Amino acid sequence: MVRVELGRVVMRRMEEDDVEVVKALIKEGCEGTENRLILHILTRPLCLFMLAVLSSLLRCLVHSFILALAIPVFLLTVYLKITTPRSTGVLGSHRPYWDYVGSSHRGTRKDTLPNPHARSSSQTASKDKDRERSAEKVSPEREQAAGQVWVAECEGEILGCIFKESDQRAGTRRICRLVTGSWYRREGLGRLLVQGLEHRERETGARRIYAHVPYPSKVGEVFFRKLGYQLLGERTGEGEGEEEEEEEEEERELELESPERGFLGHAVTKVFFKDLSDRKVK
């Protein structure tokens, strides 16, 4: 692990020449996540039953118990390897891809998130560079639909990133990906990115923010719970009236923020939320 001085970190919008670095960072962060998702799906009771039936049928054709058992598992694993990334996209996203060029910052001035650890001079430490824009045209509508990617940069090196989907409903925001470099984990970068984004979205009038986390990710679940997020569907009201109000609200939100579904309808993400309004924030 490399010690990070949080006060020197600048959180800014991703620009076009950052795209390849961000893609490499996501690929590194996704290592193991896809395999855990596949293992999670393969071990569901319905899937195990289906594999057992296929193995029994193959046993009549293949004179080997091991082959009859291994072939269905192998074929299903290959199928999931091919389809899982397409169904979940950037894991937790409802779209099958991410428009990196469309989501890159196109303004002339840097757009940054507040860093409570930074001195006034540190927040603008990142130097402007001559950047070559791609020939691909990005309309305002495409940029609006593409969402935003924010990167944590220190001394010219991108250490982490956070993805926010486009604002589909008034007052709500959605985080669909949070990644920090393997050498910079457990240094507070993830917390810094999430809290910086929360602060910005609260100022723009957001009342609630959602985080879509890969289902088997215990680390991701613990991380967001520590930041005050709750699993959608959990009751947290203290009084009966408050419980009923929360239950009705959660039913409405479950229809709009349902977890991503994979093979045989198994959930591959968990949805966490946090209220940003003053009456809820503690």
mmCIF file of N, CA, C and O in Angstrom, residues 121-160:
data_model
loop_
_atom_site.group_PDB
_atom_site.id
_atom_site.type_symbol
_atom_site.label_atom_id
_atom_site.label_comp_id
_atom_site.label_asym_id
_atom_site.label_seq_id
_atom_site.Cartn_x
_atom_site.Cartn_y
_atom_site.Cartn_z
ATOM 1 N N SER A 121 -5.029 26.313 -1.619
ATOM 2 C CA SER A 121 -4.093 26.222 -2.730
ATOM 3 C C SER A 121 -4.004 24.818 -3.285
ATOM 4 O O SER A 121 -3.743 24.615 -4.459
ATOM 5 N N SER A 122 -4.236 23.816 -2.424
ATOM 6 C CA SER A 122 -4.103 22.423 -2.857
ATOM 7 C C SER A 122 -5.223 22.015 -3.798
ATOM 8 O O SER A 122 -5.035 21.170 -4.657
ATOM 9 N N GLN A 123 -6.401 22.602 -3.602
ATOM 10 C CA GLN A 123 -7.551 22.198 -4.400
ATOM 11 C C GLN A 123 -7.368 22.521 -5.877
ATOM 12 O O GLN A 123 -7.976 21.906 -6.729
ATOM 13 N N THR A 124 -6.509 23.470 -6.182
ATOM 14 C CA THR A 124 -6.264 23.841 -7.575
ATOM 15 C C THR A 124 -4.873 23.418 -8.010
ATOM 16 O O THR A 124 -4.285 24.009 -8.904
ATOM 17 N N ALA A 125 -4.332 22.405 -7.347
ATOM 18 C CA ALA A 125 -2.959 21.999 -7.614
ATOM 19 C C ALA A 125 -2.788 21.357 -8.977
ATOM 20 O O ALA A 125 -1.705 21.349 -9.537
ATOM 21 N N SER A 126 -3.849 20.753 -9.495
ATOM 22 C CA SER A 126 -3.743 20.100 -10.789
ATOM 23 C C SER A 126 -3.508 21.131 -11.888
ATOM 24 O O SER A 126 -4.214 22.121 -11.981
ATOM 25 N N LYS A 127 -2.508 20.902 -12.722
ATOM 26 C CA LYS A 127 -2.153 21.837 -13.774
ATOM 27 C C LYS A 127 -2.964 21.563 -15.037
ATOM 28 O O LYS A 127 -3.191 20.428 -15.412
ATOM 29 N N ASP A 128 -3.325 22.651 -15.706
ATOM 30 C CA ASP A 128 -4.006 22.497 -16.988
ATOM 31 C C ASP A 128 -3.004 22.066 -18.045
ATOM 32 O O ASP A 128 -1.868 22.500 -18.059
ATOM 33 N N LYS A 129 -3.452 21.179 -18.914
ATOM 34 C CA LYS A 129 -2.608 20.703 -19.997
ATOM 35 C C LYS A 129 -3.302 20.963 -21.324
ATOM 36 O O LYS A 129 -4.519 21.116 -21.393
ATOM 37 N N ASP A 130 -2.498 21.042 -22.367
ATOM 38 C CA ASP A 130 -3.084 21.159 -23.702
ATOM 39 C C ASP A 130 -3.683 19.815 -24.065
ATOM 40 O O ASP A 130 -2.966 18.823 -24.200
ATOM 41 N N ARG A 131 -4.987 19.755 -24.211
ATOM 42 C CA ARG A 131 -5.667 18.489 -24.437
ATOM 43 C C ARG A 131 -6.234 18.455 -25.843
ATOM 44 O O ARG A 131 -6.868 19.415 -26.293
ATOM 45 N N GLU A 132 -6.028 17.351 -26.490
ATOM 46 C CA GLU A 132 -6.551 17.179 -27.834
ATOM 47 C C GLU A 132 -7.937 16.555 -27.761
ATOM 48 O O GLU A 132 -8.105 15.470 -27.225
ATOM 49 N N ARG A 133 -8.895 17.255 -28.295
ATOM 50 C CA ARG A 133 -10.256 16.743 -28.312
ATOM 51 C C ARG A 133 -10.441 15.802 -29.494
ATOM 52 O O ARG A 133 -9.866 16.002 -30.561
ATOM 53 N N SER A 134 -11.227 14.760 -29.313
ATOM 54 C CA SER A 134 -11.475 13.839 -30.404
ATOM 55 C C SER A 134 -12.367 14.511 -31.442
ATOM 56 O O SER A 134 -13.067 15.480 -31.160
ATOM 57 N N ALA A 135 -12.318 13.962 -32.645
ATOM 58 C CA ALA A 135 -13.139 14.517 -33.724
ATOM 59 C C ALA A 135 -14.611 14.168 -33.544
ATOM 60 O O ALA A 135 -15.474 14.724 -34.217
ATOM 61 N N GLU A 136 -14.882 13.230 -32.643
ATOM 62 C CA GLU A 136 -16.257 12.795 -32.417
ATOM 63 C C GLU A 136 -17.058 13.915 -31.769
ATOM 64 O O GLU A 136 -16.657 14.482 -30.756
ATOM 65 N N LYS A 137 -18.194 14.248 -32.364
ATOM 66 C CA LYS A 137 -19.020 15.321 -31.848
ATOM 67 C C LYS A 137 -19.907 14.807 -30.714
ATOM 68 O O LYS A 137 -20.456 13.721 -30.788
ATOM 69 N N VAL A 138 -20.014 15.610 -29.690
ATOM 70 C CA VAL A 138 -20.851 15.251 -28.542
ATOM 71 C C VAL A 138 -21.892 16.352 -28.363
ATOM 72 O O VAL A 138 -21.561 17.483 -28.007
ATOM 73 N N SER A 139 -23.137 16.002 -28.606
ATOM 74 C CA SER A 139 -24.216 16.973 -28.466
ATOM 75 C C SER A 139 -24.549 17.158 -26.985
ATOM 76 O O SER A 139 -24.248 16.298 -26.152
ATOM 77 N N PRO A 140 -25.167 18.287 -26.630
ATOM 78 C CA PRO A 140 -25.581 18.491 -25.234
ATOM 79 C C PRO A 140 -26.502 17.384 -24.737
ATOM 80 O O PRO A 140 -26.445 16.998 -23.565
ATOM 81 N N GLU A 141 -27.355 16.858 -25.626
ATOM 82 C CA GLU A 141 -28.261 15.784 -25.225
ATOM 83 C C GLU A 141 -27.484 14.509 -24.882
ATOM 84 O O GLU A 141 -27.787 13.834 -23.903
ATOM 85 N N ARG A 142 -26.475 14.209 -25.701
ATOM 86 C CA ARG A 142 -25.653 13.025 -25.431
ATOM 87 C C ARG A 142 -24.871 13.187 -24.136
ATOM 88 O O ARG A 142 -24.778 12.261 -23.336
ATOM 89 N N GLU A 143 -24.320 14.367 -23.935
ATOM 90 C CA GLU A 143 -23.567 14.623 -22.710
ATOM 91 C C GLU A 143 -24.460 14.506 -21.483
ATOM 92 O O GLU A 143 -24.055 13.977 -20.449
ATOM 93 N N GLN A 144 -25.698 14.994 -21.603
ATOM 94 C CA GLN A 144 -26.643 14.917 -20.499
ATOM 95 C C GLN A 144 -26.994 13.468 -20.178
ATOM 96 O O GLN A 144 -27.091 13.078 -19.014
ATOM 97 N N ALA A 145 -27.164 12.642 -21.219
ATOM 98 C CA ALA A 145 -27.556 11.247 -21.027
ATOM 99 C C ALA A 145 -26.385 10.363 -20.591
ATOM 100 O O ALA A 145 -26.598 9.290 -20.041
ATOM 101 N N ALA A 146 -25.160 10.819 -20.842
ATOM 102 C CA ALA A 146 -23.992 9.971 -20.598
ATOM 103 C C ALA A 146 -23.635 9.850 -19.126
ATOM 104 O O ALA A 146 -22.984 8.892 -18.722
ATOM 105 N N GLY A 147 -24.056 10.798 -18.306
ATOM 106 C CA GLY A 147 -23.659 10.753 -16.903
ATOM 107 C C GLY A 147 -22.308 11.411 -16.704
ATOM 108 O O GLY A 147 -21.776 12.082 -17.597
ATOM 109 N N GLN A 148 -21.742 11.213 -15.519
ATOM 110 C CA GLN A 148 -20.481 11.863 -15.176
ATOM 111 C C GLN A 148 -19.507 10.867 -14.562
ATOM 112 O O GLN A 148 -19.918 9.925 -13.878
ATOM 113 N N VAL A 149 -18.228 11.088 -14.813
ATOM 114 C CA VAL A 149 -17.163 10.325 -14.167
ATOM 115 C C VAL A 149 -16.248 11.330 -13.480
ATOM 116 O O VAL A 149 -15.774 12.283 -14.102
ATOM 117 N N TRP A 150 -16.010 11.110 -12.182
ATOM 118 C CA TRP A 150 -15.126 11.972 -11.420
ATOM 119 C C TRP A 150 -13.878 11.166 -11.039
ATOM 120 O O TRP A 150 -13.987 10.004 -10.637
ATOM 121 N N VAL A 151 -12.720 11.778 -11.163
ATOM 122 C CA VAL A 151 -11.476 11.088 -10.849
ATOM 123 C C VAL A 151 -10.784 11.784 -9.683
ATOM 124 O O VAL A 151 -10.901 13.003 -9.504
ATOM 125 N N ALA A 152 -10.080 10.972 -8.881
ATOM 126 C CA ALA A 152 -9.235 11.499 -7.802
ATOM 127 C C ALA A 152 -7.812 11.518 -8.319
ATOM 128 O O ALA A 152 -7.255 10.467 -8.649
ATOM 129 N N GLU A 153 -7.232 12.694 -8.393
ATOM 130 C CA GLU A 153 -5.909 12.862 -8.974
ATOM 131 C C GLU A 153 -4.957 13.455 -7.950
ATOM 132 O O GLU A 153 -5.325 14.357 -7.189
ATOM 133 N N CYS A 154 -3.734 12.955 -7.923
ATOM 134 C CA CYS A 154 -2.707 13.489 -7.032
ATOM 135 C C CYS A 154 -1.392 13.545 -7.792
ATOM 136 O O CYS A 154 -0.901 12.509 -8.262
ATOM 137 N N GLU A 155 -0.866 14.740 -7.947
ATOM 138 C CA GLU A 155 0.403 14.955 -8.646
ATOM 139 C C GLU A 155 0.397 14.336 -10.049
ATOM 140 O O GLU A 155 1.341 13.678 -10.472
ATOM 141 N N GLY A 156 -0.726 14.511 -10.743
ATOM 142 C CA GLY A 156 -0.835 14.050 -12.120
ATOM 143 C C GLY A 156 -1.204 12.597 -12.294
ATOM 144 O O GLY A 156 -1.389 12.133 -13.424
ATOM 145 N N GLU A 157 -1.364 11.844 -11.203
ATOM 146 C CA GLU A 157 -1.714 10.424 -11.286
ATOM 147 C C GLU A 157 -3.152 10.211 -10.825
ATOM 148 O O GLU A 157 -3.550 10.710 -9.768
ATOM 149 N N ILE A 158 -3.932 9.471 -11.615
ATOM 150 C CA ILE A 158 -5.313 9.166 -11.258
ATOM 151 C C ILE A 158 -5.323 7.963 -10.319
ATOM 152 O O ILE A 158 -4.867 6.877 -10.671
ATOM 153 N N LEU A 159 -5.849 8.163 -9.112
ATOM 154 C CA LEU A 159 -5.820 7.135 -8.075
ATOM 155 C C LEU A 159 -7.146 6.394 -7.928
ATOM 156 O O LEU A 159 -7.178 5.283 -7.405
ATOM 157 N N GLY A 160 -8.230 7.004 -8.352
ATOM 158 C CA GLY A 160 -9.548 6.389 -8.217
ATOM 159 C C GLY A 160 -10.576 7.143 -9.036
ATOM 160 O O GLY A 160 -10.296 8.214 -9.595
#
